[in-house]
Coordinates of N, CA and C in Angstrom, one line a residue:
S1 N 101.8 114.3 74.0 CA 103.2 114.1 74.4 C 102.9 113.7 76.0
P2 N 103.4 113.1 76.7 CA 103.1 113.2 78.2 C 103.7 114.4 78.6
T3 N 104.8 115.0 78.1 CA 105.0 116.5 78.9 C 103.8 117.3 78.6
R4 N 103.1 117.3 77.3 CA 102.0 118.4 77.5 C 101.1 117.8 78.5
A5 N 100.7 116.5 78.9 CA 99.4 116.3 79.8 C 99.8 116.6 81.2
V6 N 100.7 117.2 81.6 CA 101.5 117.6 82.7 C 101.0 118.7 82.7
M7 N 101.3 119.6 81.5 CA 100.8 121.0 81.5 C 99.6 121.4 81.5
S8 N 99.1 120.4 81.3 CA 97.5 120.8 81.1 C 96.7 120.8 82.4
V9 N 97.6 120.5 83.2 CA 97.1 120.4 84.7 C 97.6 121.3 85.4
Q10 N 96.9 122.6 86.0 CA 97.0 123.7 87.1 C 96.3 123.5 88.0
G11 N 97.2 123.0 89.4 CA 96.7 123.4 90.3 C 96.5 124.6 90.8
Q12 N 95.2 124.9 91.7 CA 95.0 126.6 92.1 C 94.9 126.2 93.6
G13 N 96.0 125.8 93.9 CA 96.4 125.3 95.7 C 95.6 124.4 96.1
Q14 N 94.5 123.4 95.3 CA 93.5 123.0 96.3 C 94.7 121.8 97.1
V15 N 94.0 121.5 98.2 CA 94.6 120.8 99.4 C 94.5 119.6 99.0
I16 N 95.6 118.6 98.9 CA 95.5 117.3 98.7 C 96.2 116.4 99.7
G17 N 95.3 115.8 100.5 CA 95.7 114.8 101.4 C 96.2 113.8 101.0
L18 N 97.9 113.5 101.3 CA 98.4 112.0 101.1 C 98.4 111.5 101.9
L19 N 98.2 110.0 101.7 CA 98.7 108.8 102.5 C 99.6 107.7 101.5
E20 N 100.8 107.6 101.9 CA 101.2 106.9 101.3 C 102.4 106.4 102.0
N21 N 102.6 105.1 102.6 CA 103.8 104.4 103.0 C 104.9 104.4 102.6
D22 N 104.9 104.2 101.6 CA 106.6 104.3 100.4 C 107.0 105.6 100.4
E23 N 108.1 106.0 101.2 CA 108.9 107.1 101.2 C 109.3 107.6 99.8
H24 N 109.5 106.9 99.0 CA 110.0 107.5 97.7 C 109.0 107.8 96.7
I25 N 107.9 106.9 96.6 CA 106.7 107.3 96.1 C 106.0 108.4 96.5
R26 N 106.1 108.9 98.0 CA 105.4 109.7 98.7 C 106.1 110.9 98.6
E27 N 107.6 111.1 98.3 CA 108.2 112.1 97.6 C 108.1 112.3 96.2
A28 N 108.0 111.4 95.4 CA 107.6 111.9 94.0 C 106.4 112.4 93.9
Y29 N 105.2 111.9 94.6 CA 104.1 112.7 94.5 C 104.2 114.1 94.9
Q30 N 104.7 114.3 96.1 CA 104.4 115.5 96.7 C 105.0 116.3 96.0
Q31 N 106.2 115.9 95.5 CA 106.9 117.1 94.6 C 106.3 117.3 93.1
A32 N 105.7 116.4 92.9 CA 104.9 116.5 91.6 C 103.9 117.4 91.5
L33 N 103.0 117.1 92.4 CA 101.8 118.1 92.9 C 102.0 119.3 93.3
Q34 N 103.0 119.1 94.0 CA 103.5 120.5 94.6 C 103.8 121.7 93.0
G35 N 104.3 120.7 92.4 CA 105.1 121.7 91.1 C 104.1 121.9 90.3
L36 N 102.7 121.1 90.4 CA 101.7 121.7 89.4 C 101.0 122.6 90.0
G37 N 101.3 123.3 91.5 CA 100.4 124.1 91.8 C 99.0 123.7 93.1
F38 N 99.6 122.2 93.3 CA 98.6 121.6 94.4 C 99.4 121.9 96.1
E39 N 98.6 122.0 96.7 CA 98.9 122.0 98.2 C 99.1 120.9 98.8
V40 N 100.1 120.2 99.4 CA 99.9 118.6 99.9 C 100.2 118.4 101.1
V41 N 99.1 117.9 101.7 CA 99.4 117.5 103.2 C 99.6 116.1 103.4
V42 N 100.9 115.5 103.8 CA 101.0 114.5 103.8 C 100.9 113.8 105.2
F43 N 99.7 113.2 105.2 CA 99.3 112.5 106.9 C 99.9 111.5 107.1
S44 N 99.6 111.3 108.5 CA 100.5 110.2 109.3 C 99.6 109.2 109.2
E45 N 99.8 108.1 109.6 CA 98.9 106.8 109.8 C 98.6 107.1 111.6
D46 N 99.7 107.2 112.3 CA 99.5 107.5 113.5 C 98.4 108.4 114.0
E47 N 97.6 107.7 114.5 CA 96.5 108.6 114.6 C 96.5 109.7 115.6
R48 N 97.3 109.8 116.9 CA 97.7 111.0 117.6 C 98.1 112.3 116.5
V49 N 99.2 111.7 115.9 CA 99.5 112.7 114.8 C 98.8 113.2 113.9
L50 N 98.0 112.8 113.2 CA 96.6 112.7 112.3 C 95.6 113.6 112.9
Q51 N 95.4 113.2 114.4 CA 94.4 114.1 114.9 C 94.9 115.7 115.2
Q52 N 96.3 115.6 115.1 CA 96.7 117.4 115.5 C 96.6 117.7 113.8
Q53 N 96.8 117.0 112.8 CA 97.2 117.4 111.8 C 95.4 117.7 111.1
L54 N 94.6 117.2 111.6 CA 93.3 117.5 110.9 C 92.8 118.7 111.9
A55 N 93.3 119.0 113.1 CA 93.0 120.0 113.9 C 93.4 121.4 113.2
H56 N 94.6 121.2 112.4 CA 94.9 122.5 111.6 C 94.4 122.9 110.5
L57 N 93.9 121.7 109.9 CA 93.3 121.9 108.4 C 91.7 122.5 108.4
H58 N 91.7 123.8 107.5 CA 90.1 124.0 107.2 C 89.5 123.2 106.4
H59 N 90.2 122.8 105.5 CA 89.3 121.8 104.5 C 90.5 121.1 103.3
I60 N 89.9 119.7 102.7 CA 90.6 119.2 102.0 C 90.1 118.9 100.9
D61 N 90.9 118.9 99.3 CA 90.0 118.9 98.4 C 90.0 117.6 97.9
C62 N 90.8 116.9 98.2 CA 91.1 115.7 97.5 C 91.9 114.8 98.3
L63 N 91.6 113.5 98.4 CA 92.6 112.4 99.1 C 93.2 111.4 98.1
L64 N 94.5 111.2 98.1 CA 95.2 110.6 97.8 C 95.8 109.7 98.7
T65 N 95.7 108.1 98.0 CA 96.2 107.3 99.4 C 96.4 105.8 98.7
D66 N 97.3 105.3 99.2 CA 97.4 104.0 98.6 C 96.6 102.7 99.2
Y67 N 96.4 101.8 98.2 CA 95.5 100.8 99.1 C 96.3 100.0 100.2
H68 N 97.4 99.3 100.1 CA 97.9 98.9 101.4 C 98.8 99.7 101.7
L69 N 98.3 100.3 102.9 CA 99.3 101.0 104.2 C 100.0 100.2 105.0
T70 N 100.8 100.7 105.9 CA 101.4 100.1 107.0 C 100.4 99.3 108.0
H71 N 99.2 100.2 108.3 CA 98.5 99.6 109.7 C 97.0 99.2 108.7
H72 N 96.4 99.9 107.7 CA 95.2 99.6 107.1 C 95.1 99.5 105.7
T73 N 94.0 100.0 105.2 CA 93.9 99.8 103.6 C 93.5 101.3 103.6
G74 N 93.9 101.8 102.5 CA 93.5 103.5 101.6 C 92.1 103.5 102.4
D75 N 90.9 102.6 102.2 CA 89.5 102.7 102.1 C 89.1 103.0 104.2
V76 N 90.1 102.9 104.5 CA 89.6 102.7 106.2 C 90.0 104.1 106.2
F77 N 91.2 104.6 105.8 CA 92.0 106.1 106.3 C 90.8 107.0 105.3
I78 N 90.6 106.8 104.4 CA 89.6 107.9 103.6 C 88.1 108.1 104.5
S79 N 87.3 107.0 104.8 CA 86.3 106.7 105.6 C 86.3 107.5 106.8
R80 N 87.4 107.5 107.7 CA 88.3 108.3 108.8 C 88.0 109.7 108.8
I81 N 88.8 109.7 107.5 CA 88.9 111.2 107.3 C 87.6 112.4 107.0
R82 N 87.1 111.3 106.1 CA 85.4 111.9 105.6 C 84.7 111.9 107.1
D83 N 84.6 111.2 107.8 CA 84.2 111.5 108.9 C 84.0 112.3 109.7
E84 N 85.2 112.6 109.6 CA 85.8 113.9 110.6 C 85.3 115.0 109.9
F85 N 85.5 115.1 108.7 CA 85.9 116.5 108.0 C 84.3 116.5 106.9
N86 N 84.2 115.7 106.0 CA 83.2 116.1 104.9 C 82.9 114.7 104.2
D87 N 82.0 114.1 104.1 CA 81.7 113.1 103.3 C 81.7 113.0 102.0
T88 N 81.9 114.2 101.6 CA 82.0 114.5 100.1 C 83.5 114.6 99.5
I89 N 84.1 114.5 100.5 CA 85.9 114.8 99.9 C 85.8 113.5 98.7
P90 N 86.3 114.0 97.7 CA 86.9 113.4 96.4 C 88.4 112.5 96.7
A91 N 88.1 110.8 96.8 CA 89.3 110.3 97.0 C 89.5 109.6 96.0
I92 N 91.4 109.4 95.7 CA 91.5 108.4 94.9 C 92.2 107.6 95.6
I93 N 92.4 105.8 95.3 CA 93.3 105.1 95.7 C 93.8 104.7 94.6
V94 N 95.4 104.2 94.7 CA 96.1 104.2 94.2 C 96.4 102.6 94.3
S95 N 96.0 101.2 93.5 CA 96.0 100.1 94.3 C 96.6 99.0 93.3
G96 N 97.5 98.1 93.8 CA 98.1 97.2 93.3 C 97.1 96.0 93.2
D97 N 96.2 95.8 93.9 CA 95.5 94.7 94.6 C 94.1 94.9 93.1
T98 N 94.3 93.9 92.6 CA 92.7 94.0 91.9 C 92.0 93.0 92.0
S99 N 91.8 92.2 93.2 CA 91.1 91.3 93.7 C 89.6 91.9 93.5
P100 N 88.6 90.8 93.2 CA 86.9 91.5 93.2 C 86.6 92.0 94.3
D101 N 87.1 91.1 95.8 CA 86.8 91.8 97.1 C 87.4 93.3 97.0
A102 N 88.4 93.6 96.8 CA 88.9 95.1 97.1 C 88.0 95.7 96.2
L103 N 87.8 95.3 94.9 CA 87.4 96.3 93.9 C 85.9 96.7 94.2
H104 N 85.3 95.6 94.5 CA 83.6 95.8 95.1 C 83.7 96.9 96.5
K105 N 84.6 96.7 97.4 CA 84.9 97.1 98.4 C 85.1 98.8 98.2
L106 N 85.8 99.1 97.2 CA 86.0 100.3 96.9 C 85.2 101.1 95.9
Q107 N 84.5 100.5 95.2 CA 83.3 101.0 94.7 C 82.2 101.4 95.5
A108 N 81.9 100.8 96.5 CA 80.8 101.1 97.5 C 81.1 102.6 98.0
L109 N 82.6 102.8 98.1 CA 82.6 104.2 98.8 C 82.9 105.5 97.8
S110 N 82.5 105.2 96.8 CA 82.4 106.5 95.4 C 83.7 107.5 95.8
L111 N 84.8 106.4 95.4 CA 85.9 107.0 95.1 C 86.7 106.5 93.9
S112 N 87.9 107.3 93.4 CA 88.3 106.8 92.4 C 89.4 105.7 92.6
V113 N 89.6 104.8 91.4 CA 91.0 103.7 91.7 C 91.8 103.7 90.6
L114 N 92.7 104.0 90.7 CA 93.8 104.0 89.9 C 94.9 102.5 89.9
H115 N 95.1 102.1 89.0 CA 96.3 100.6 89.1 C 97.3 100.8 88.7
K116 N 98.0 100.6 89.8 CA 99.6 100.6 89.3 C 99.9 99.6 88.3
P117 N 101.2 100.1 87.9 CA 101.7 101.3 87.6 C 101.1 102.5 87.2
V118 N 100.9 103.7 87.7 CA 100.3 104.7 87.4 C 101.3 105.7 87.2
D119 N 101.0 106.5 86.4 CA 101.7 107.8 85.9 C 101.2 108.8 87.0
I120 N 102.1 110.0 87.6 CA 101.6 110.8 88.5 C 101.1 112.1 87.4
E121 N 100.9 111.8 86.1 CA 100.1 112.5 85.0 C 98.6 112.1 85.6
V122 N 98.6 111.0 85.2 CA 97.0 110.4 85.3 C 96.8 110.7 86.6
I123 N 97.4 111.0 88.0 CA 96.8 111.2 89.1 C 96.4 112.7 89.4
A124 N 97.6 113.6 88.7 CA 97.3 115.1 88.5 C 96.0 115.3 87.4
Q125 N 95.4 114.4 86.6 CA 94.6 114.7 85.7 C 93.3 114.3 86.8
E126 N 93.5 113.1 87.3 CA 92.4 112.7 87.9 C 92.3 113.7 89.3
I127 N 92.8 114.2 90.2 CA 92.5 115.3 91.0 C 91.9 116.3 90.3
Q128 N 92.6 116.8 89.2 CA 91.8 118.2 88.5 C 90.5 117.6 88.3
R129 N 90.2 116.4 87.7 CA 88.9 115.9 87.3 C 87.9 116.1 88.6
L130 N 88.3 115.6 89.6 CA 87.5 115.3 90.7 C 87.5 116.8 91.3
T131 N 88.2 117.6 91.9 CA 88.4 118.7 92.1 C 87.3 119.9 91.3
A132 N 87.6 119.6 90.2 CA 86.8 120.2 89.2 C 85.0 120.3 89.5
A133 N 84.7 119.0 89.3 CA 83.4 118.5 89.6 C 83.0 119.1 90.7
V134 N 83.8 119.1 92.0 CA 83.0 119.3 93.2 C 83.0 120.9 93.2
S135 N 84.0 121.7 92.7 CA 83.7 123.1 92.8 C 82.7 123.9 91.9
V136 N 82.1 123.1 91.2 CA 80.9 123.6 90.2 C 79.7 123.6 91.2
H137 N 79.5 123.1 92.5 CA 78.2 123.1 93.0 C 78.4 124.5 93.7

């Protein structure tokens, strides 16, 4: 059952960087992920604000972003954070865009692409899978 899927995910305070320009979706992600034990940092698309946010962070365990943002696409944002922080930060893009161009571009970046509509359980499981894979090293 879907409820059991949620229970199987236990965040251990991993820091999830979230960028989603739809307020309702963003709040839903944030509440659900925090409820599962993840720490969620909501990033701003505003470069000045983003700079300040990054300055206060010691690490990010996973990035979760929408593909179509207000000013950019999610891959641009992910590259930007990885440039500043760490090239190996796992990242998930939630996309309603299934055009071959978009998918090809995303595959080149070594990230997970989840297609809308997507359940928060699926997102949480993917975060757990990605962060677990990293912490093994």
